[in-house]
Tab-separated table of C-alpha atoms in Angstrom:
chain	number	residue	atom	x	y	z
A	21	MET	CA	300.585	319.768	141.045
A	22	ALA	CA	303.752	319.660	143.198
A	23	ALA	CA	307.127	320.078	141.547
A	24	ALA	CA	310.299	317.772	142.203
A	25	ASN	CA	312.442	318.758	145.407
A	26	VAL	CA	309.597	320.544	147.145
A	27	GLU	CA	311.153	322.463	150.246
A	28	PRO	CA	309.393	321.564	153.435
A	29	LEU	CA	306.347	323.468	154.501
A	30	HIS	CA	308.151	325.074	157.592
A	31	ALA	CA	310.675	326.854	155.125
A	32	ARG	CA	307.966	327.975	152.563
A	33	ASN	CA	307.625	331.705	151.291
A	34	THR	CA	304.000	332.771	151.904
A	35	THR	CA	304.331	335.506	149.065
A	36	ALA	CA	302.087	334.283	145.683
A	37	ASN	CA	304.135	334.440	142.815
A	38	PHE	CA	302.314	334.208	139.137
A	39	VAL	CA	303.762	333.560	135.731
A	40	CYS	CA	303.734	336.254	132.917
A	41	GLN	CA	301.101	335.118	130.155
A	42	ARG	CA	303.566	336.382	127.493
A	43	CYS	CA	307.041	335.408	128.276
A	44	SER	CA	306.045	332.766	130.893
A	45	GLN	CA	308.487	334.380	133.496
A	46	PRO	CA	307.647	334.145	137.329
A	47	LEU	CA	305.982	337.462	138.804
A	48	LYS	CA	305.796	338.738	142.208
A	49	LEU	CA	302.820	340.800	142.967
A	50	HIS	CA	302.945	344.189	144.741
A	51	SER	CA	301.888	344.380	148.181
A	52	SER	CA	299.355	346.808	147.201
A	53	PHE	CA	297.034	344.199	145.896
A	54	SER	CA	294.162	343.710	148.061
A	55	PRO	CA	290.641	341.845	147.934
A	56	LEU	CA	288.436	343.570	145.591
A	57	ASP	CA	285.104	344.920	146.650
A	58	GLU	CA	281.838	344.088	144.597
A	59	GLN	CA	281.686	347.795	143.167
A	60	THR	CA	285.251	347.787	142.039
A	61	ALA	CA	284.678	344.157	140.602
A	62	SER	CA	281.718	345.264	138.861
A	63	GLU	CA	283.587	348.451	137.340
A	64	LEU	CA	286.419	346.221	136.222
A	65	SER	CA	284.088	343.907	134.613
A	66	LYS	CA	282.661	346.334	132.187
A	67	PRO	CA	283.956	346.164	128.456
A	68	VAL	CA	286.551	348.350	127.282
A	69	LEU	CA	286.001	350.241	123.787
A	70	VAL	CA	288.858	349.377	121.796
A	71	PRO	CA	289.329	351.456	118.442
A	72	PRO	CA	288.609	349.223	115.142
A	73	ALA	CA	292.050	350.337	114.010
A	74	LEU	CA	293.500	348.424	116.686
A	75	TYR	CA	292.490	345.419	115.172
A	76	GLN	CA	293.039	346.347	111.656
A	77	SER	CA	296.583	347.418	112.405
A	78	CYS	CA	297.443	344.236	114.277
A	79	ALA	CA	299.726	341.901	112.183
A	80	ALA	CA	298.963	338.634	111.772
A	81	SER	CA	301.734	337.373	114.039
A	82	ASP	CA	300.451	339.729	116.810
A	83	PHE	CA	296.837	338.154	116.423
A	84	HIS	CA	298.109	334.648	116.880
A	85	SER	CA	300.207	335.847	119.892
A	86	CYS	CA	297.213	337.298	121.421
A	87	ARG	CA	295.217	333.868	120.880
A	88	HIS	CA	298.408	332.251	122.560
A	89	TRP	CA	298.258	334.345	125.419
A	90	VAL	CA	294.515	333.827	125.869
A	91	LEU	CA	295.106	330.026	125.623
A	92	MET	CA	298.022	330.155	128.091
A	93	PHE	CA	295.802	331.924	130.783
A	94	GLN	CA	293.467	328.810	130.779
A	95	ARG	CA	296.357	327.025	132.745
A	96	THR	CA	297.992	329.566	134.934
A	97	MET	CA	300.979	328.394	136.967
A	98	VAL	CA	301.334	329.980	140.290
A	99	GLN	CA	304.234	329.488	142.841
A	100	ILE	CA	303.838	329.920	146.478
A	101	GLY	CA	307.313	329.280	148.091
A	102	TRP	CA	308.385	325.900	146.948
A	103	THR	CA	304.837	324.499	146.302
A	104	TYR	CA	303.213	325.197	142.743
A	105	LEU	CA	299.423	325.374	142.239
A	106	ILE	CA	297.450	325.077	138.851
A	107	GLY	CA	294.231	327.373	138.338
A	108	TYR	CA	291.521	327.003	135.808
A	109	GLY	CA	289.664	330.265	135.581
A	110	ASP	CA	287.312	330.131	132.337
A	111	ASN	CA	285.767	326.806	132.763
A	112	GLY	CA	284.267	327.532	136.200
A	113	GLN	CA	286.772	325.423	138.098
A	114	GLU	CA	288.393	326.834	141.248
A	115	PHE	CA	292.305	326.780	141.788
A	116	MET	CA	293.408	323.739	143.555
A	117	MET	CA	296.066	323.877	146.164
A	118	VAL	CA	298.538	320.861	146.204
A	119	GLY	CA	300.476	320.574	149.435
A	120	LEU	CA	299.284	323.508	151.004
A	121	GLU	CA	296.903	323.978	153.910
A	122	ASN	CA	297.132	327.695	154.570
A	123	ARG	CA	293.826	329.125	153.907
A	124	GLU	CA	294.903	332.710	153.908
A	125	ILE	CA	297.341	332.183	151.067
A	126	SER	CA	294.643	330.164	148.998
A	127	HIS	CA	292.153	333.081	149.580
A	128	ASN	CA	295.058	335.711	148.152
A	129	VAL	CA	295.557	333.523	145.110
A	130	ARG	CA	291.967	333.046	144.396
A	131	TRP	CA	291.216	336.908	144.444
A	132	CYS	CA	294.271	337.747	142.314
A	133	ALA	CA	293.312	335.243	139.911
A	134	ASN	CA	289.845	336.837	139.817
A	135	LEU	CA	291.251	339.997	139.079
A	136	PHE	CA	293.598	338.974	136.186
A	137	ASP	CA	290.459	337.099	134.787
A	138	LEU	CA	288.498	340.599	134.724
A	139	LEU	CA	291.245	342.320	133.105
A	140	THR	CA	291.828	339.768	130.688
A	141	ASP	CA	288.034	339.303	129.721
A	142	THR	CA	287.844	343.487	129.178
A	143	SER	CA	290.994	343.863	127.070
A	144	THR	CA	292.638	342.072	124.249
A	145	VAL	CA	295.842	341.123	126.598
A	146	ASP	CA	296.125	338.461	128.767
A	147	HIS	CA	297.050	339.023	132.282
A	148	PRO	CA	299.374	339.155	134.279
A	149	LEU	CA	302.280	340.754	132.621
A	150	CYS	CA	305.673	341.265	133.519
A	151	GLU	CA	307.080	345.050	133.395
A	152	GLU	CA	309.287	344.374	130.087
A	153	CYS	CA	306.093	342.636	128.400
A	154	THR	CA	303.834	345.438	129.629
A	155	ASP	CA	306.318	348.116	128.193
A	156	PHE	CA	306.286	346.119	124.979
A	157	VAL	CA	302.445	346.036	124.818
A	158	LEU	CA	302.159	349.731	125.536
A	159	ASP	CA	304.691	350.474	122.828
A	160	GLN	CA	302.741	348.581	120.401
A	161	MET	CA	299.393	350.214	121.778
A	162	ASP	CA	300.900	353.797	121.472
A	163	ALA	CA	302.037	352.874	118.029
A	164	GLN	CA	298.516	351.666	117.213
A	165	LEU	CA	296.967	354.513	118.728
A	166	ARG	CA	299.229	357.088	116.812
A	167	ALA	CA	298.327	355.069	113.637
A	168	ALA	CA	294.567	355.434	114.437
A	169	ASP	CA	294.953	359.046	115.244
A	170	ASP	CA	296.651	359.635	111.814
A	171	ASP	CA	293.980	357.725	110.046
A	172	ARG	CA	291.195	359.618	111.935
A	173	HIS	CA	292.922	363.042	111.061
A	174	GLN	CA	293.004	361.759	107.482
A	175	TYR	CA	289.513	360.581	107.493
A	176	LYS	CA	288.403	364.133	109.192
A	177	LYS	CA	289.988	366.185	106.718
A	178	PHE	CA	288.664	364.248	103.639
A	179	LEU	CA	285.198	364.380	105.308
A	180	GLU	CA	285.553	368.226	105.569
A	181	LYS	CA	286.659	368.683	102.003
A	182	TYR	CA	284.355	366.550	100.699
A	183	THR	CA	281.297	367.981	102.813
A	184	GLU	CA	282.241	371.493	101.671
A	185	THR	CA	281.690	370.492	98.031
A	186	LEU	CA	278.391	368.436	98.656
A	187	THR	CA	275.178	369.924	97.829
A	188	ASP	CA	271.714	368.713	99.045
A	189	LYS	CA	271.035	367.035	95.661
A	190	ASP	CA	274.229	365.114	96.231
A	191	ILE	CA	273.359	364.024	99.479
A	192	GLU	CA	269.893	362.893	98.214
A	193	ASN	CA	271.597	361.040	95.418
A	194	ILE	CA	274.049	359.377	97.841
A	195	SER	CA	271.083	358.564	100.056
A	196	GLU	CA	269.264	356.954	97.145
A	197	GLU	CA	272.453	355.336	96.155
A	198	LEU	CA	272.765	353.904	99.644
A	199	LYS	CA	269.256	352.677	99.651
A	200	GLN	CA	269.733	350.972	96.467
A	201	LEU	CA	272.806	349.361	97.898
A	202	GLN	CA	271.169	348.294	100.940
A	203	GLU	CA	268.410	346.681	98.840
A	204	GLN	CA	270.908	345.108	96.525
A	205	GLU	CA	272.836	343.808	99.686
A	206	LEU	CA	269.369	342.348	100.981
A	207	GLN	CA	268.961	340.827	97.493
A	208	LEU	CA	272.376	339.617	97.538
A	209	ILE	CA	271.773	338.204	101.190
A	210	ARG	CA	268.769	336.297	99.806
A	211	GLU	CA	270.606	334.961	96.807
A	212	LEU	CA	273.445	333.951	98.986
A	213	GLU	CA	271.001	332.068	101.503
A	214	ALA	CA	269.412	330.497	98.239
A	215	GLY	CA	272.648	329.645	96.989
A	216	GLU	CA	273.819	328.198	100.318
A	217	LYS	CA	270.681	326.177	100.397
A	218	ARG	CA	271.195	325.006	96.742
A	219	SER	CA	274.844	324.157	97.897
A	220	ALA	CA	273.331	322.106	100.545
A	221	GLU	CA	271.084	320.225	98.104
A	222	LEU	CA	273.875	319.784	95.635
A	223	ASN	CA	276.253	318.388	98.448
A	224	VAL	CA	273.309	315.986	99.160
A	225	GLN	CA	273.249	315.120	95.530
A	226	ILE	CA	276.984	314.971	95.244
A	227	SER	CA	277.004	312.488	98.248
A	228	GLU	CA	274.344	310.436	96.682
A	229	LYS	CA	276.286	310.547	93.048
A	230	LYS	CA	279.326	309.667	94.805
A	231	GLU	CA	277.785	306.545	96.194
A	232	GLU	CA	276.263	305.808	93.238
A	233	LEU	CA	279.723	306.171	91.466
A	234	LYS	CA	281.136	303.951	94.044
A	235	LYS	CA	278.469	301.079	93.261
A	236	LEU	CA	279.169	301.780	89.404
A	237	GLU	CA	282.804	301.365	89.892
A	238	GLU	CA	282.366	298.265	91.884
A	239	LYS	CA	280.072	296.964	89.087
A	240	ASP	CA	282.623	298.134	86.437
A	241	ARG	CA	285.372	296.233	88.147
A	242	THR	CA	282.990	293.081	88.311
A	243	LEU	CA	282.058	293.638	84.512
A	244	TRP	CA	285.883	294.100	83.747
A	245	SER	CA	286.676	290.774	85.580
A	246	LYS	CA	283.906	289.009	83.807
A	247	ARG	CA	285.277	290.432	80.558
A	248	THR	CA	288.731	289.420	81.155
A	249	GLU	CA	287.258	285.752	82.074
A	250	GLY	CA	285.322	285.953	78.978
A	251	SER	CA	288.501	286.978	76.751
A	252	TYR	CA	290.189	284.307	78.262
A	253	HIS	CA	287.614	281.379	77.431
A	254	LEU	CA	287.274	283.229	74.082
A	255	THR	CA	290.894	282.901	73.470
A	256	LYS	CA	291.053	279.354	74.706
A	257	ALA	CA	287.934	278.477	72.184
A	258	LYS	CA	289.770	280.127	69.298
A	259	ASP	CA	292.700	278.191	69.765
A	260	GLN	CA	290.525	274.780	70.236
A	261	LEU	CA	288.670	276.188	66.840
A	262	ARG	CA	291.830	276.496	65.143
A	263	SER	CA	293.262	272.976	66.392
A	264	MET	CA	290.037	271.539	65.286
A	265	GLU	CA	290.354	273.231	61.708
A	266	ASP	CA	293.831	271.784	61.470
A	267	GLN	CA	292.521	268.656	62.262
A	268	ILE	CA	289.814	268.863	59.874
A	269	LYS	CA	292.137	269.944	57.195
A	270	PHE	CA	294.494	267.218	58.088
A	271	ILE	CA	291.700	264.675	57.905
A	272	HIS	CA	290.563	266.309	54.446
A	273	ASN	CA	293.827	266.027	53.044
A	274	HIS	CA	294.330	262.671	54.152
A	275	ASN	CA	290.849	261.662	53.151
A	276	GLU	CA	291.679	263.059	49.520
A	277	LYS	CA	294.878	260.942	49.625
A	278	LEU	CA	292.992	257.820	50.580
A	279	GLU	CA	290.350	258.600	47.900
A	280	LYS	CA	292.986	258.308	45.389
A	281	THR	CA	294.617	255.367	46.820
A	282	ASN	CA	293.395	251.901	45.810
A	283	ALA	CA	292.890	249.327	48.253
A	284	PHE	CA	294.546	246.485	46.267
A	285	ASN	CA	297.435	248.596	45.448
A	286	ALA	CA	297.948	249.752	49.234
A	287	THR	CA	297.374	246.304	50.110
A	288	PHE	CA	299.287	244.242	47.765
A	289	HIS	CA	302.617	244.865	46.408
A	290	ILE	CA	304.040	242.629	43.740
A	291	TRP	CA	307.464	243.099	42.647
A	292	HIS	CA	310.831	240.994	42.106
A	293	ASN	CA	313.962	240.200	44.058
A	294	GLY	CA	316.415	239.018	41.348
A	295	HIS	CA	315.314	235.708	40.017
A	296	PHE	CA	312.229	235.616	42.342
A	297	GLY	CA	308.986	237.316	42.100
A	298	THR	CA	307.677	238.785	45.360
A	299	ILE	CA	304.303	239.658	46.969
A	300	ASN	CA	304.327	241.976	49.979
A	301	GLY	CA	308.050	241.283	50.402
A	302	PHE	CA	307.678	237.348	50.378
A	303	ARG	CA	309.662	235.463	47.693
A	304	LEU	CA	307.954	232.810	45.826
A	305	GLY	CA	310.099	229.958	44.354
A	306	ARG	CA	313.576	228.281	45.448
A	307	LEU	CA	316.799	227.889	43.595
A	308	ASP	CA	319.848	225.664	44.396
A	309	HIS	CA	321.847	228.404	45.620
A	310	CYS	CA	319.277	230.345	47.251
A	311	PRO	CA	317.062	227.817	49.096
A	312	VAL	CA	314.085	229.810	50.342
A	313	GLU	CA	312.287	228.680	53.504
A	314	TRP	CA	309.185	227.065	52.871
A	315	ASP	CA	307.410	229.260	55.581
A	316	GLU	CA	308.082	232.452	53.424
A	317	ILE	CA	306.614	230.437	50.226
A	318	ASN	CA	303.631	229.437	52.164
A	319	ALA	CA	303.181	232.849	53.132
A	320	ALA	CA	303.724	234.011	49.558
A	321	TRP	CA	300.878	231.814	48.345
A	322	GLY	CA	298.486	232.811	51.175
A	323	GLN	CA	298.945	236.544	49.890
A	324	ALA	CA	298.448	235.439	46.204
A	325	VAL	CA	295.364	233.332	47.166
A	326	LEU	CA	293.862	236.420	49.024
A	327	LEU	CA	294.674	238.910	46.264
A	328	LEU	CA	293.128	236.659	43.443
A	329	HIS	CA	290.018	236.017	45.545
A	330	SER	CA	289.497	239.596	46.247
A	331	LEU	CA	289.991	240.743	42.508
A	332	ALA	CA	287.363	238.122	41.567
A	333	LYS	CA	284.912	239.140	44.238
A	334	ARG	CA	285.494	242.822	43.063
A	335	MET	CA	284.618	242.125	39.542
A	336	GLY	CA	281.752	239.627	40.490
A	337	LEU	CA	283.556	236.897	39.065
A	338	GLU	CA	282.758	233.312	40.210
A	339	PHE	CA	285.123	230.743	39.330
A	340	LYS	CA	284.273	227.474	37.839
A	341	ARG	CA	285.557	224.091	39.234
A	342	TYR	CA	287.487	225.601	41.972
A	343	ARG	CA	286.890	227.797	44.928
A	344	LEU	CA	289.721	229.735	46.422
A	345	VAL	CA	290.000	229.625	50.338
A	346	PRO	CA	292.442	232.275	51.606
A	347	HIS	CA	293.936	231.255	55.041
A	348	GLY	CA	297.096	233.008	55.464
A	349	SER	CA	300.015	230.606	55.405
A	350	LEU	CA	297.565	227.589	55.357
A	351	SER	CA	295.446	228.609	52.330
A	352	TYR	CA	293.931	226.288	50.160
A	353	ILE	CA	291.919	225.280	46.951
A	354	GLU	CA	288.739	223.332	47.123
A	355	ALA	CA	287.627	221.439	43.821
A	356	LEU	CA	283.645	222.032	43.369
A	357	GLU	CA	283.068	218.530	41.601
A	358	ASN	CA	284.262	216.381	44.610
A	359	LYS	CA	285.129	218.846	47.280
A	360	LYS	CA	288.719	217.893	47.594
A	361	GLU	CA	291.010	220.167	49.435
A	362	TYR	CA	294.282	221.056	47.750
A	363	PRO	CA	296.824	222.779	49.983
A	364	LEU	CA	298.992	225.692	48.903
A	365	THR	CA	301.301	225.170	51.740
A	366	ARG	CA	304.451	222.682	52.396
A	367	GLY	CA	306.924	222.280	55.484
A	368	ARG	CA	310.024	220.610	56.169
A	369	GLY	CA	308.559	217.603	57.623
A	370	HIS	CA	306.862	216.896	54.345
A	371	ASP	CA	310.292	215.833	52.856
A	372	ASN	CA	310.526	212.705	55.009
A	373	HIS	CA	306.739	212.113	54.881
A	374	VAL	CA	305.806	208.427	54.113
A	375	ASN	CA	303.220	209.783	51.657
A	376	PHE	CA	305.473	212.239	50.388
A	377	VAL	CA	304.730	211.588	46.745
A	378	VAL	CA	300.981	211.867	47.352
A	379	TYR	CA	301.107	215.204	49.450
A	380	LEU	CA	303.347	216.599	46.654
A	381	CYS	CA	300.818	215.781	44.121
A	382	ARG	CA	298.379	217.518	46.007
A	383	PHE	CA	300.554	220.644	46.327
A	384	ASP	CA	301.008	220.606	42.256
A	385	ASN	CA	297.222	220.050	41.840
A	386	ALA	CA	296.582	223.288	44.232
A	387	MET	CA	299.195	225.241	42.013
A	388	VAL	CA	297.573	224.229	38.747
A	389	ALA	CA	294.127	224.927	40.009
A	390	TYR	CA	295.296	228.511	40.956
A	391	LEU	CA	296.751	229.103	37.519
A	392	ASP	CA	293.334	227.845	36.409
A	393	CYS	CA	291.669	230.532	38.366
A	394	LEU	CA	293.909	232.898	37.319
A	395	GLU	CA	293.382	232.068	33.508
A	396	GLN	CA	289.553	232.370	34.129
A	397	PHE	CA	290.237	235.761	35.787
A	398	LYS	CA	292.514	236.839	32.658
A	399	THR	CA	289.560	235.432	30.322
A	400	ALA	CA	286.996	237.832	32.234
A	401	VAL	CA	289.230	240.761	31.991
A	402	GLU	CA	290.094	240.455	28.529
A	403	GLU	CA	286.182	240.208	27.586
A	404	LYS	CA	285.590	243.391	29.553
A	405	ASP	CA	288.526	245.269	27.831
A	406	LYS	CA	289.656	244.349	24.540
A	407	ASN	CA	292.757	246.352	24.601
A	408	ILE	CA	294.295	244.660	27.276
A	409	ARG	CA	296.285	241.372	27.324
A	410	LEU	CA	298.229	240.021	29.733
A	411	PRO	CA	302.085	239.228	29.329
A	412	TYR	CA	302.350	235.566	29.589
A	413	LYS	CA	299.898	233.035	28.270
A	414	MET	CA	298.654	230.148	30.576
A	415	ASP	CA	297.092	226.843	29.551
A	416	LYS	CA	296.547	223.880	31.768
A	417	GLY	CA	299.413	224.518	34.497
A	418	ARG	CA	301.804	225.991	31.950
A	419	ILE	CA	302.901	229.682	31.423
A	420	GLU	CA	304.625	230.476	27.948
A	421	ASP	CA	306.652	233.470	27.565
A	422	PRO	CA	305.807	235.032	24.043
A	423	GLN	CA	309.155	236.622	23.313
A	424	THR	CA	311.350	233.550	23.839
A	425	ARG	CA	308.685	230.864	23.317
A	426	SER	CA	309.618	229.264	26.224
A	427	VAL	CA	307.229	227.279	28.299
A	428	HIS	CA	307.553	226.693	32.127
A	429	SER	CA	305.195	224.352	34.125
A	430	ILE	CA	303.934	225.597	37.629
A	431	LYS	CA	304.258	221.970	39.077
A	432	ALA	CA	307.156	221.363	41.371
A	433	GLN	CA	307.399	217.601	40.383
A	434	LEU	CA	309.501	216.740	37.304
A	435	ASN	CA	310.674	220.036	37.189
A	436	SER	CA	313.759	222.080	37.774
A	437	LEU	CA	313.727	224.605	40.714
A	438	GLU	CA	314.919	227.328	38.084
A	439	GLY	CA	311.798	226.438	35.943
A	440	TRP	CA	309.535	226.397	38.578
A	441	THR	CA	310.684	229.702	40.241
A	442	LYS	CA	310.614	231.319	36.734
A	443	ALA	CA	306.943	229.935	36.154
A	444	LEU	CA	306.011	231.497	39.522
A	445	LYS	CA	307.487	234.777	38.670
A	446	TYR	CA	305.524	234.844	35.414
A	447	MET	CA	302.364	234.195	37.404
A	448	LEU	CA	303.075	237.123	39.639
A	449	THR	CA	303.406	239.101	36.597
A	450	ASN	CA	299.918	238.425	35.222
A	451	LEU	CA	298.714	238.858	38.713
A	452	LYS	CA	300.045	242.269	38.727
A	453	TRP	CA	298.629	243.393	35.485
A	454	GLY	CA	295.325	242.172	36.623
A	455	LEU	CA	295.548	244.004	39.708
A	456	ALA	CA	296.440	247.316	37.839
A	457	TRP	CA	293.445	246.917	35.562
A	458	VAL	CA	290.897	246.122	38.398
A	459	SER	CA	292.364	249.181	40.320
A	460	SER	CA	291.664	251.331	37.313
A	461	HIS	CA	288.417	250.304	36.330
A	462	TYR	CA	286.973	249.356	39.917
A	463	PRO	CA	288.274	252.042	42.090
A	464	ASP	CA	287.537	250.360	45.385
A	465	ASN	CA	288.953	252.998	47.622
A	466	PHE	CA	288.913	253.503	51.305
A	467	SER	CA	286.270	256.257	51.072
A	468	HIS	CA	283.667	253.756	50.147
C-alpha cells in the first residue's frame, strides 16, 4: 500500500527497512544479511527449548505484550525508499510489492521476512527488533534466567537434603502413593468426563426448561389478561347487581307503600275551601260574592258521580230507581223506570235558553236522584256496620244538620245560593265518611 507523497522511482533508496515488532520504529538491516540456504533454514526452524520458569516468571502484562508482538507480525510494514510494502507471513500469502518493479529488492525482502518468520516461530519473541528493544528483552530474559537458576539451585538443595533422609521404604511408600494418586487422577478424570457429559445433558434440559418457562410465562400473561378482563366484567356485574338490588328494594318499599294506600283515598280527596265543599280541588256550589264557574261545578259533580259509582261497585251495591253514569264534566243519572237521563251539568248558555225552566228542573232532578243514591249507600253501610252513622240525614232531596236542626234542599230552584251551597257541602261530608268506611272495610289497594 503506497503512502502519501511518494518520491519518484528514480530517487528511491534500494535499502530495505523493516518495522520493530515492539516499538514500531523503522529498522535498517545490516549488510551482512544474505539469502539463507536450505540447511541453515532447517537448523533455524528447529524448536528452541524454553525453561518452564521463563513462562512462570513472565508477568501478565508481559504475556499480553508477547501476544501483541505476535499479532503485530501478521502485518509487517516494510519501507523501501519512499515506497511501503505490506507482507502476510503466517497465512501463506506472499509479500505484495506496490509501486515497485525491482525484482532484486523484492527477493531480498522475501528472504528477510522468511528469516524473521523462522526466528519468531522458534521463540517467544517476535522479530525483528531494534537494538533498544533487543537489550530490553535480553535484560528480561537474563532476569528470568537468574530467577530460574535460583529456583533450580533451591530445588537441587531440597532434593539432595530430602534424598539423604529417604529410605527404600519411603521411596516405596511414595511410589505407592503416587500410584494411588495417579489412579485417583484417572478416576477424577472419568468423573470429570461424566460430569461434563451430565453438564451437557443438563444444559440441554435447561434449554428445554427455558423454552417451557417461556411458554408458561406467555400462558401466564394470557391468563392474567383474561383474569383482568374477568375481574372487570365481575366488577361491572356486581355494580349491576347492586343497582338491581337497589331498584328491587325501592320497588319493594314503594309496593309496601302502595299496599298501605287505598285507591279511593289516593284518587278522591274531599275537603273544604271556606263555605265550599271541594272534591279533588273542584268547588261545588255558588255564592253571590263568589260566583264559581259552571265548568268547575260540572267537574266537581263528575268526580262525585265517579266516586259514588266506584264505592257502590266495590261493595257490590246496585242502586234502585237510578243508575249513575260517570262521564267527566258531562256525567248524568238515568232513571231505571222510564230511561230518562238527568244531566248533572250546566253551562252559561243555559241561562238564556228558551226551555230554561225545563232544563233547570232536569238538573234539580239529577241532584235529587244523586242524593237518593247516596242515601241508599248510607243505608247499606249502616246495615253492615251498626256503629257508623253518617253525620247528616238525607231524605227526598233534603239534608238536615242534627246539631242546628236546619234543613237544606239539594235543588237549585226556589233556593238561595247559600242554602244550596251548604247542602252540597253536607253531601260531600257524608260522601267522605262513606269513602273512609269503604277504605277500611274494603282495602282495595294497588297490589290487587
